[in-house]
XYZ file of N, CA and C in Angstrom:
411
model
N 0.814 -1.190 0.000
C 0.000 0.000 0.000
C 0.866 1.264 0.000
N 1.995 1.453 0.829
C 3.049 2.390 1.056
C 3.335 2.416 -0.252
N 3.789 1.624 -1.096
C 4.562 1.548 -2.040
C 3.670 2.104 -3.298
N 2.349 1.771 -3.320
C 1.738 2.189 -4.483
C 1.411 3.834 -4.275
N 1.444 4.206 -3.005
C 1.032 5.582 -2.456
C 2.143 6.698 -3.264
N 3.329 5.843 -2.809
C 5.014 6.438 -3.419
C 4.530 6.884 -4.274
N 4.125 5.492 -5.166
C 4.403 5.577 -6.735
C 3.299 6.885 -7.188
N 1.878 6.601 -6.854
C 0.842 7.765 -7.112
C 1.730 9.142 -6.842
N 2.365 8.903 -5.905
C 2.833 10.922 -5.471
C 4.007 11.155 -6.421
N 4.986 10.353 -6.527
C 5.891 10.971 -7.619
C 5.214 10.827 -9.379
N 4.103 10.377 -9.448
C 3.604 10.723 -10.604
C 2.821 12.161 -10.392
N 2.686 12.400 -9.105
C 1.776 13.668 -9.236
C 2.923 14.322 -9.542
N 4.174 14.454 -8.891
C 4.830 15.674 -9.318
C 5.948 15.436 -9.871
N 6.091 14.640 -10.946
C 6.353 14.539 -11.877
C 5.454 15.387 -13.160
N 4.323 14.896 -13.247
C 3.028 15.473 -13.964
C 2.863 16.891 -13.545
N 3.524 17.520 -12.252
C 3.100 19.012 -12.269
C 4.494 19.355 -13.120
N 5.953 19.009 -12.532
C 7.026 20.224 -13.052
C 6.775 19.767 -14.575
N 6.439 18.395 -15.369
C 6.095 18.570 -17.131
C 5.346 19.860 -17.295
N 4.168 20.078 -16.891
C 3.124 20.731 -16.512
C 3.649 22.202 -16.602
N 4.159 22.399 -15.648
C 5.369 24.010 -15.656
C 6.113 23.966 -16.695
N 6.941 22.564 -16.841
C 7.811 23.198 -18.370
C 7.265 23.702 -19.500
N 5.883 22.853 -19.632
C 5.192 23.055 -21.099
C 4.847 24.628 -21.037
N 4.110 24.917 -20.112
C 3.888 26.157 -19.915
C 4.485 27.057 -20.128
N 5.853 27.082 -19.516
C 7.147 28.078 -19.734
C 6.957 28.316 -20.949
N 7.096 27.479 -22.064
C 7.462 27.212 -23.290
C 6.577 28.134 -24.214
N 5.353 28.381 -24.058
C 4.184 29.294 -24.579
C 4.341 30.872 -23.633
N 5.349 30.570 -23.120
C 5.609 32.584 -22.725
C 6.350 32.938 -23.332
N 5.820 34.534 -23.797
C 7.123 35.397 -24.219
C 8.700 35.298 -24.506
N 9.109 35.714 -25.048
C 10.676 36.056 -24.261
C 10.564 37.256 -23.270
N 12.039 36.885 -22.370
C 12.289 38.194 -21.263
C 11.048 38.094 -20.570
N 10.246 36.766 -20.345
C 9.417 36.626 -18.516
C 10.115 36.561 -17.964
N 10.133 36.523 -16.658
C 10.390 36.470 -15.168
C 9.422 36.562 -14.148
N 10.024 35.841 -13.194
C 8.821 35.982 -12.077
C 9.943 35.971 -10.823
N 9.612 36.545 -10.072
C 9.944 37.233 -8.737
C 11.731 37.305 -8.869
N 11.544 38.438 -9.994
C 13.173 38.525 -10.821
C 13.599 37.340 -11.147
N 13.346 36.301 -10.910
C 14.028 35.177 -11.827
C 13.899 34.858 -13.219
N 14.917 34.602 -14.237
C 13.915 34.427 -15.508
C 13.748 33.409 -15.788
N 12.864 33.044 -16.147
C 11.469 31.705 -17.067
C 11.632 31.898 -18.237
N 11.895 32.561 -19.218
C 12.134 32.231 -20.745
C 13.840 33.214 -21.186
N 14.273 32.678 -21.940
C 15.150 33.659 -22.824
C 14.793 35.081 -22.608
N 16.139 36.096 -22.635
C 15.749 37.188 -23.028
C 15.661 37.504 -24.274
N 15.176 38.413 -24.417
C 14.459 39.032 -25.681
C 15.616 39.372 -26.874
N 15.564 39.072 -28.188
C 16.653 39.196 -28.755
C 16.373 40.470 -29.381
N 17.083 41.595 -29.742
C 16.934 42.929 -30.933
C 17.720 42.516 -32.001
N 17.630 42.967 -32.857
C 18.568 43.406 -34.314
C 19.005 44.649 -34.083
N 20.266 44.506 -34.055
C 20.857 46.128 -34.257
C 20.342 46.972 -35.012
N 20.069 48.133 -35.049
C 19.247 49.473 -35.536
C 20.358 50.285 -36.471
N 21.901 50.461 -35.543
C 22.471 51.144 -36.637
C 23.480 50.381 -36.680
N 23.885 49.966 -38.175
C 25.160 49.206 -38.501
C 26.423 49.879 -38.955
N 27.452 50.335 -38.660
C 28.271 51.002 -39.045
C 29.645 49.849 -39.698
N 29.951 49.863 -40.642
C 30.720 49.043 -41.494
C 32.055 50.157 -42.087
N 33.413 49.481 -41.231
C 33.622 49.514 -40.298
C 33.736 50.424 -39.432
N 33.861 49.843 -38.213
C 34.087 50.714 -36.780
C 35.636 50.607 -36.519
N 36.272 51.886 -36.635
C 37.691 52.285 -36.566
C 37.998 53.055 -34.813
N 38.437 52.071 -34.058
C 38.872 52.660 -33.183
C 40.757 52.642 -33.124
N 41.029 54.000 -32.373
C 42.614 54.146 -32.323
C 42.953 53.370 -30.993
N 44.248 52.302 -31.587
C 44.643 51.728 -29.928
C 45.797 51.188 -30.639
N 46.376 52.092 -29.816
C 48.218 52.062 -29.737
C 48.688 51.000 -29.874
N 48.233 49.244 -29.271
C 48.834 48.797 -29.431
C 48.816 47.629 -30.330
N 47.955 47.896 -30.958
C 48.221 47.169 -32.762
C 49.533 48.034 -33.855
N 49.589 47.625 -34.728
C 50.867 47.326 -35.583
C 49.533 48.551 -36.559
N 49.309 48.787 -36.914
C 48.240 49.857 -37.239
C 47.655 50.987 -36.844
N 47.839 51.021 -35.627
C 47.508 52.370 -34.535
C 46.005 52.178 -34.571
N 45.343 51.114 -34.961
C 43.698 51.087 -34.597
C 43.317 49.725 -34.808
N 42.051 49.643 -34.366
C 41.508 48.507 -34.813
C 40.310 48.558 -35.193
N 40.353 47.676 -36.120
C 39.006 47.767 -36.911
C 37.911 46.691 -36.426
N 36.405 46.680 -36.671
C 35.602 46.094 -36.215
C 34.419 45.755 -37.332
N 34.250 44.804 -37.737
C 32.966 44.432 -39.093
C 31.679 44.278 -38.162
N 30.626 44.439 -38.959
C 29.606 44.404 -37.745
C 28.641 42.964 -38.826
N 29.050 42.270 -40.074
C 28.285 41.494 -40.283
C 29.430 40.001 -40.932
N 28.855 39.669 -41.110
C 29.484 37.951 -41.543
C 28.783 37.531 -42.351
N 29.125 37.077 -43.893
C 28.140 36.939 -45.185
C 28.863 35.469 -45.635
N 27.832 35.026 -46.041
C 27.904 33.624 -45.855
C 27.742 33.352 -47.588
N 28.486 32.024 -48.442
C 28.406 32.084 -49.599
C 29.244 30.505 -49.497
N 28.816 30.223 -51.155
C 29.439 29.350 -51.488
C 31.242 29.476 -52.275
N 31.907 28.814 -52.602
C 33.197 29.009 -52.751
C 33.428 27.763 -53.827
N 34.597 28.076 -54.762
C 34.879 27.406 -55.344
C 35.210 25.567 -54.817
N 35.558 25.068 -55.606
C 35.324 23.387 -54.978
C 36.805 22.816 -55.959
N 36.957 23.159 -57.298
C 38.428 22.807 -57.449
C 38.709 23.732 -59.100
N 39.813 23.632 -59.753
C 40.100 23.955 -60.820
C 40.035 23.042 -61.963
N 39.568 23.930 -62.904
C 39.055 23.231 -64.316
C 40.290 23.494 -65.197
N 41.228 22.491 -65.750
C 41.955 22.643 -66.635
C 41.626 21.645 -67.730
N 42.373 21.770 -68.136
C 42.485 21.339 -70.361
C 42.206 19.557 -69.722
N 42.936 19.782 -69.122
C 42.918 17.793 -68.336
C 41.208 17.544 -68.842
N 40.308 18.436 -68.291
C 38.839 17.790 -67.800
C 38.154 17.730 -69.311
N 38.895 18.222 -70.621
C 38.525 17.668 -71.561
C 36.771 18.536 -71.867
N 35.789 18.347 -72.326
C 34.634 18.594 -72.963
C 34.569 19.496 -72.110
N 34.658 20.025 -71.174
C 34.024 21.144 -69.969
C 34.103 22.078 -70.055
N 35.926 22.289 -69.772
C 37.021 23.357 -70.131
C 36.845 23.686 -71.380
N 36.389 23.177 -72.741
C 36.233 23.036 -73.926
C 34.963 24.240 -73.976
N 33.814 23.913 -73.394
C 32.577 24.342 -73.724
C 32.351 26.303 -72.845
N 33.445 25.984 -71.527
C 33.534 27.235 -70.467
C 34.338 28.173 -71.717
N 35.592 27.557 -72.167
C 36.265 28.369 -72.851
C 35.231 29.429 -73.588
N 35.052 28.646 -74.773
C 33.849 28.656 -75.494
C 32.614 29.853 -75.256
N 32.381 30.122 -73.793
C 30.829 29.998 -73.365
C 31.055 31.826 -73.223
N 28.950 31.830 -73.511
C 29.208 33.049 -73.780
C 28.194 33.238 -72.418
N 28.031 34.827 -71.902
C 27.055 34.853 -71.147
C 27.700 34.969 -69.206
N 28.680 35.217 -69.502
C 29.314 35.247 -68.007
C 28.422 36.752 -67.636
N 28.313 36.521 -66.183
C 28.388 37.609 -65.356
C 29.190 38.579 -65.007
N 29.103 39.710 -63.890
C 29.786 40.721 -64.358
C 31.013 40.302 -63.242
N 30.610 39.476 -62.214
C 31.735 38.769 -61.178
C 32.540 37.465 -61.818
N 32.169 37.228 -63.482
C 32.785 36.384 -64.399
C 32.145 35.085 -63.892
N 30.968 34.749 -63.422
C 30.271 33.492 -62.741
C 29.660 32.849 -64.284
N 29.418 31.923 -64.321
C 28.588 31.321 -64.953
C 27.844 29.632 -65.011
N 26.345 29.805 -65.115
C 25.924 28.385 -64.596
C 26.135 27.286 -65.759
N 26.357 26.269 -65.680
C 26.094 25.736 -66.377
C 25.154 24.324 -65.964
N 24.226 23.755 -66.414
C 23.390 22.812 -65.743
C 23.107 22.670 -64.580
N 23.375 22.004 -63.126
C 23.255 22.817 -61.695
C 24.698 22.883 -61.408
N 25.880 22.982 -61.995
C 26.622 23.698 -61.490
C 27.576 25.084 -62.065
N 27.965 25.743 -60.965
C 28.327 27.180 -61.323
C 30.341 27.457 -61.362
N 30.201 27.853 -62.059
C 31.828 27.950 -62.351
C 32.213 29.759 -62.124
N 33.186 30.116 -61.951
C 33.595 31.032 -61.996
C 34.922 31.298 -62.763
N 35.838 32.362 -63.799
C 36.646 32.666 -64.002
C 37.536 33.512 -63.631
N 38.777 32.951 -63.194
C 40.005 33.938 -62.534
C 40.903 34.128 -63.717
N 41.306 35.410 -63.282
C 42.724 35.809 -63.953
C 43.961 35.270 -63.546
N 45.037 34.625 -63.536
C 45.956 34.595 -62.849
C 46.475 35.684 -61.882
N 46.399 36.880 -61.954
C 46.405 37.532 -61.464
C 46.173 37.893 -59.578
N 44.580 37.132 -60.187
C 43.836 36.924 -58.824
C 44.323 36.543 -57.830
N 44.617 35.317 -58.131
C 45.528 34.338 -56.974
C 46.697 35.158 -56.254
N 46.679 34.878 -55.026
C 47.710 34.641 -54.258
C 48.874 34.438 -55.224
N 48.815 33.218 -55.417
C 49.986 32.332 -55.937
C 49.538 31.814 -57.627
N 50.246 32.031 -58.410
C 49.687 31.243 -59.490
C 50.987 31.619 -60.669
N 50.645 30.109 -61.689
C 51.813 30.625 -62.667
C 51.327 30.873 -64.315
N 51.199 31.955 -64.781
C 51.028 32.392 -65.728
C 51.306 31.510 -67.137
N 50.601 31.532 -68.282
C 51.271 31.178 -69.297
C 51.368 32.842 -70.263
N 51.653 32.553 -71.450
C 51.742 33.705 -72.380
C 50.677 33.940 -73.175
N 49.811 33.163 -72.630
C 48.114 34.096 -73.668
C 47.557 34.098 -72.406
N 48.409 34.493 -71.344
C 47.104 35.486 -70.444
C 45.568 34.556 -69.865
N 45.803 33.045 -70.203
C 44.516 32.558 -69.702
C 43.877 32.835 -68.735
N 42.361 32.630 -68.656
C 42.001 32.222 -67.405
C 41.679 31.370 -66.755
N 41.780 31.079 -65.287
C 41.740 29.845 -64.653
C 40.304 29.829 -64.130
N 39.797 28.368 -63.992
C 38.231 28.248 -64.192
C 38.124 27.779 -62.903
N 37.032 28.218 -61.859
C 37.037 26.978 -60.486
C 35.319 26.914 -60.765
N 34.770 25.780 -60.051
C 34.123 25.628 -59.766
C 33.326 24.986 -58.500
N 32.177 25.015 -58.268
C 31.033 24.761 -57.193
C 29.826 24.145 -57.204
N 29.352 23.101 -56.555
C 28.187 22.492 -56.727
C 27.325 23.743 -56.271
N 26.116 23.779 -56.706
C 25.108 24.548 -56.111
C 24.001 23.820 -55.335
Protein backbone atom coordinates (compact mmCIF):
# COMPACT_ATOMS: atom_id res chain seq x y z
CA UNK A 1 0.00 0.00 0.00
CA UNK A 2 3.05 2.39 1.06
CA UNK A 3 4.56 1.55 -2.04
CA UNK A 4 1.74 2.19 -4.48
CA UNK A 5 1.03 5.58 -2.46
CA UNK A 6 5.01 6.44 -3.42
CA UNK A 7 4.40 5.58 -6.73
CA UNK A 8 0.84 7.76 -7.11
CA UNK A 9 2.83 10.92 -5.47
CA UNK A 10 5.89 10.97 -7.62
CA UNK A 11 3.60 10.72 -10.60
CA UNK A 12 1.78 13.67 -9.24
CA UNK A 13 4.83 15.67 -9.32
CA UNK A 14 6.35 14.54 -11.88
CA UNK A 15 3.03 15.47 -13.96
CA UNK A 16 3.10 19.01 -12.27
CA UNK A 17 7.03 20.22 -13.05
CA UNK A 18 6.09 18.57 -17.13
CA UNK A 19 3.12 20.73 -16.51
CA UNK A 20 5.37 24.01 -15.66
CA UNK A 21 7.81 23.20 -18.37
CA UNK A 22 5.19 23.05 -21.10
CA UNK A 23 3.89 26.16 -19.91
CA UNK A 24 7.15 28.08 -19.73
CA UNK A 25 7.46 27.21 -23.29
CA UNK A 26 4.18 29.29 -24.58
CA UNK A 27 5.61 32.58 -22.72
CA UNK A 28 7.12 35.40 -24.22
CA UNK A 29 10.68 36.06 -24.26
CA UNK A 30 12.29 38.19 -21.26
CA UNK A 31 9.42 36.63 -18.52
CA UNK A 32 10.39 36.47 -15.17
CA UNK A 33 8.82 35.98 -12.08
CA UNK A 34 9.94 37.23 -8.74
CA UNK A 35 13.17 38.53 -10.82
CA UNK A 36 14.03 35.18 -11.83
CA UNK A 37 13.92 34.43 -15.51
CA UNK A 38 11.47 31.70 -17.07
CA UNK A 39 12.13 32.23 -20.74
CA UNK A 40 15.15 33.66 -22.82
CA UNK A 41 15.75 37.19 -23.03
CA UNK A 42 14.46 39.03 -25.68
CA UNK A 43 16.65 39.20 -28.75
CA UNK A 44 16.93 42.93 -30.93
CA UNK A 45 18.57 43.41 -34.31
CA UNK A 46 20.86 46.13 -34.26
CA UNK A 47 19.25 49.47 -35.54
CA UNK A 48 22.47 51.14 -36.64
CA UNK A 49 25.16 49.21 -38.50
CA UNK A 50 28.27 51.00 -39.04
CA UNK A 51 30.72 49.04 -41.49
CA UNK A 52 33.62 49.51 -40.30
CA UNK A 53 34.09 50.71 -36.78
CA UNK A 54 37.69 52.29 -36.57
CA UNK A 55 38.87 52.66 -33.18
CA UNK A 56 42.61 54.15 -32.32
CA UNK A 57 44.64 51.73 -29.93
CA UNK A 58 48.22 52.06 -29.74
CA UNK A 59 48.83 48.80 -29.43
CA UNK A 60 48.22 47.17 -32.76
CA UNK A 61 50.87 47.33 -35.58
CA UNK A 62 48.24 49.86 -37.24
CA UNK A 63 47.51 52.37 -34.54
CA UNK A 64 43.70 51.09 -34.60
CA UNK A 65 41.51 48.51 -34.81
CA UNK A 66 39.01 47.77 -36.91
CA UNK A 67 35.60 46.09 -36.21
CA UNK A 68 32.97 44.43 -39.09
CA UNK A 69 29.61 44.40 -37.74
CA UNK A 70 28.28 41.49 -40.28
CA UNK A 71 29.48 37.95 -41.54
CA UNK A 72 28.14 36.94 -45.18
CA UNK A 73 27.90 33.62 -45.85
CA UNK A 74 28.41 32.08 -49.60
CA UNK A 75 29.44 29.35 -51.49
CA UNK A 76 33.20 29.01 -52.75
CA UNK A 77 34.88 27.41 -55.34
CA UNK A 78 35.32 23.39 -54.98
CA UNK A 79 38.43 22.81 -57.45
CA UNK A 80 40.10 23.96 -60.82
CA UNK A 81 39.05 23.23 -64.32
CA UNK A 82 41.96 22.64 -66.63
CA UNK A 83 42.48 21.34 -70.36
CA UNK A 84 42.92 17.79 -68.34
CA UNK A 85 38.84 17.79 -67.80
CA UNK A 86 38.53 17.67 -71.56
CA UNK A 87 34.63 18.59 -72.96
CA UNK A 88 34.02 21.14 -69.97
CA UNK A 89 37.02 23.36 -70.13
CA UNK A 90 36.23 23.04 -73.93
CA UNK A 91 32.58 24.34 -73.72
CA UNK A 92 33.53 27.23 -70.47
CA UNK A 93 36.27 28.37 -72.85
CA UNK A 94 33.85 28.66 -75.49
CA UNK A 95 30.83 30.00 -73.36
CA UNK A 96 29.21 33.05 -73.78
CA UNK A 97 27.06 34.85 -71.15
CA UNK A 98 29.31 35.25 -68.01
CA UNK A 99 28.39 37.61 -65.36
CA UNK A 100 29.79 40.72 -64.36
CA UNK A 101 31.73 38.77 -61.18
CA UNK A 102 32.79 36.38 -64.40
CA UNK A 103 30.27 33.49 -62.74
CA UNK A 104 28.59 31.32 -64.95
CA UNK A 105 25.92 28.39 -64.60
CA UNK A 106 26.09 25.74 -66.38
CA UNK A 107 23.39 22.81 -65.74
CA UNK A 108 23.25 22.82 -61.70
CA UNK A 109 26.62 23.70 -61.49
CA UNK A 110 28.33 27.18 -61.32
CA UNK A 111 31.83 27.95 -62.35
CA UNK A 112 33.59 31.03 -62.00
CA UNK A 113 36.65 32.67 -64.00
CA UNK A 114 40.00 33.94 -62.53
CA UNK A 115 42.72 35.81 -63.95
CA UNK A 116 45.96 34.60 -62.85
CA UNK A 117 46.41 37.53 -61.46
CA UNK A 118 43.84 36.92 -58.82
CA UNK A 119 45.53 34.34 -56.97
CA UNK A 120 47.71 34.64 -54.26
CA UNK A 121 49.99 32.33 -55.94
CA UNK A 122 49.69 31.24 -59.49
CA UNK A 123 51.81 30.62 -62.67
CA UNK A 124 51.03 32.39 -65.73
CA UNK A 125 51.27 31.18 -69.30
CA UNK A 126 51.74 33.70 -72.38
CA UNK A 127 48.11 34.10 -73.67
CA UNK A 128 47.10 35.49 -70.44
CA UNK A 129 44.52 32.56 -69.70
CA UNK A 130 42.00 32.22 -67.41
CA UNK A 131 41.74 29.85 -64.65
CA UNK A 132 38.23 28.25 -64.19
CA UNK A 133 37.04 26.98 -60.49
CA UNK A 134 34.12 25.63 -59.77
CA UNK A 135 31.03 24.76 -57.19
CA UNK A 136 28.19 22.49 -56.73
CA UNK A 137 25.11 24.55 -56.11
Amino acid sequence: MKKQRKHINLSRITAFILSVAMLAGFCPQGVSFADIPITLPKVNAAENISNPRIVKDSSMDAGQKVTWDCVYFGSYPQSEITSKDGSIYNALKNATGWDENNDITIGRTKYRRLKGEDATRYSSNEEGEYNIMEWQL
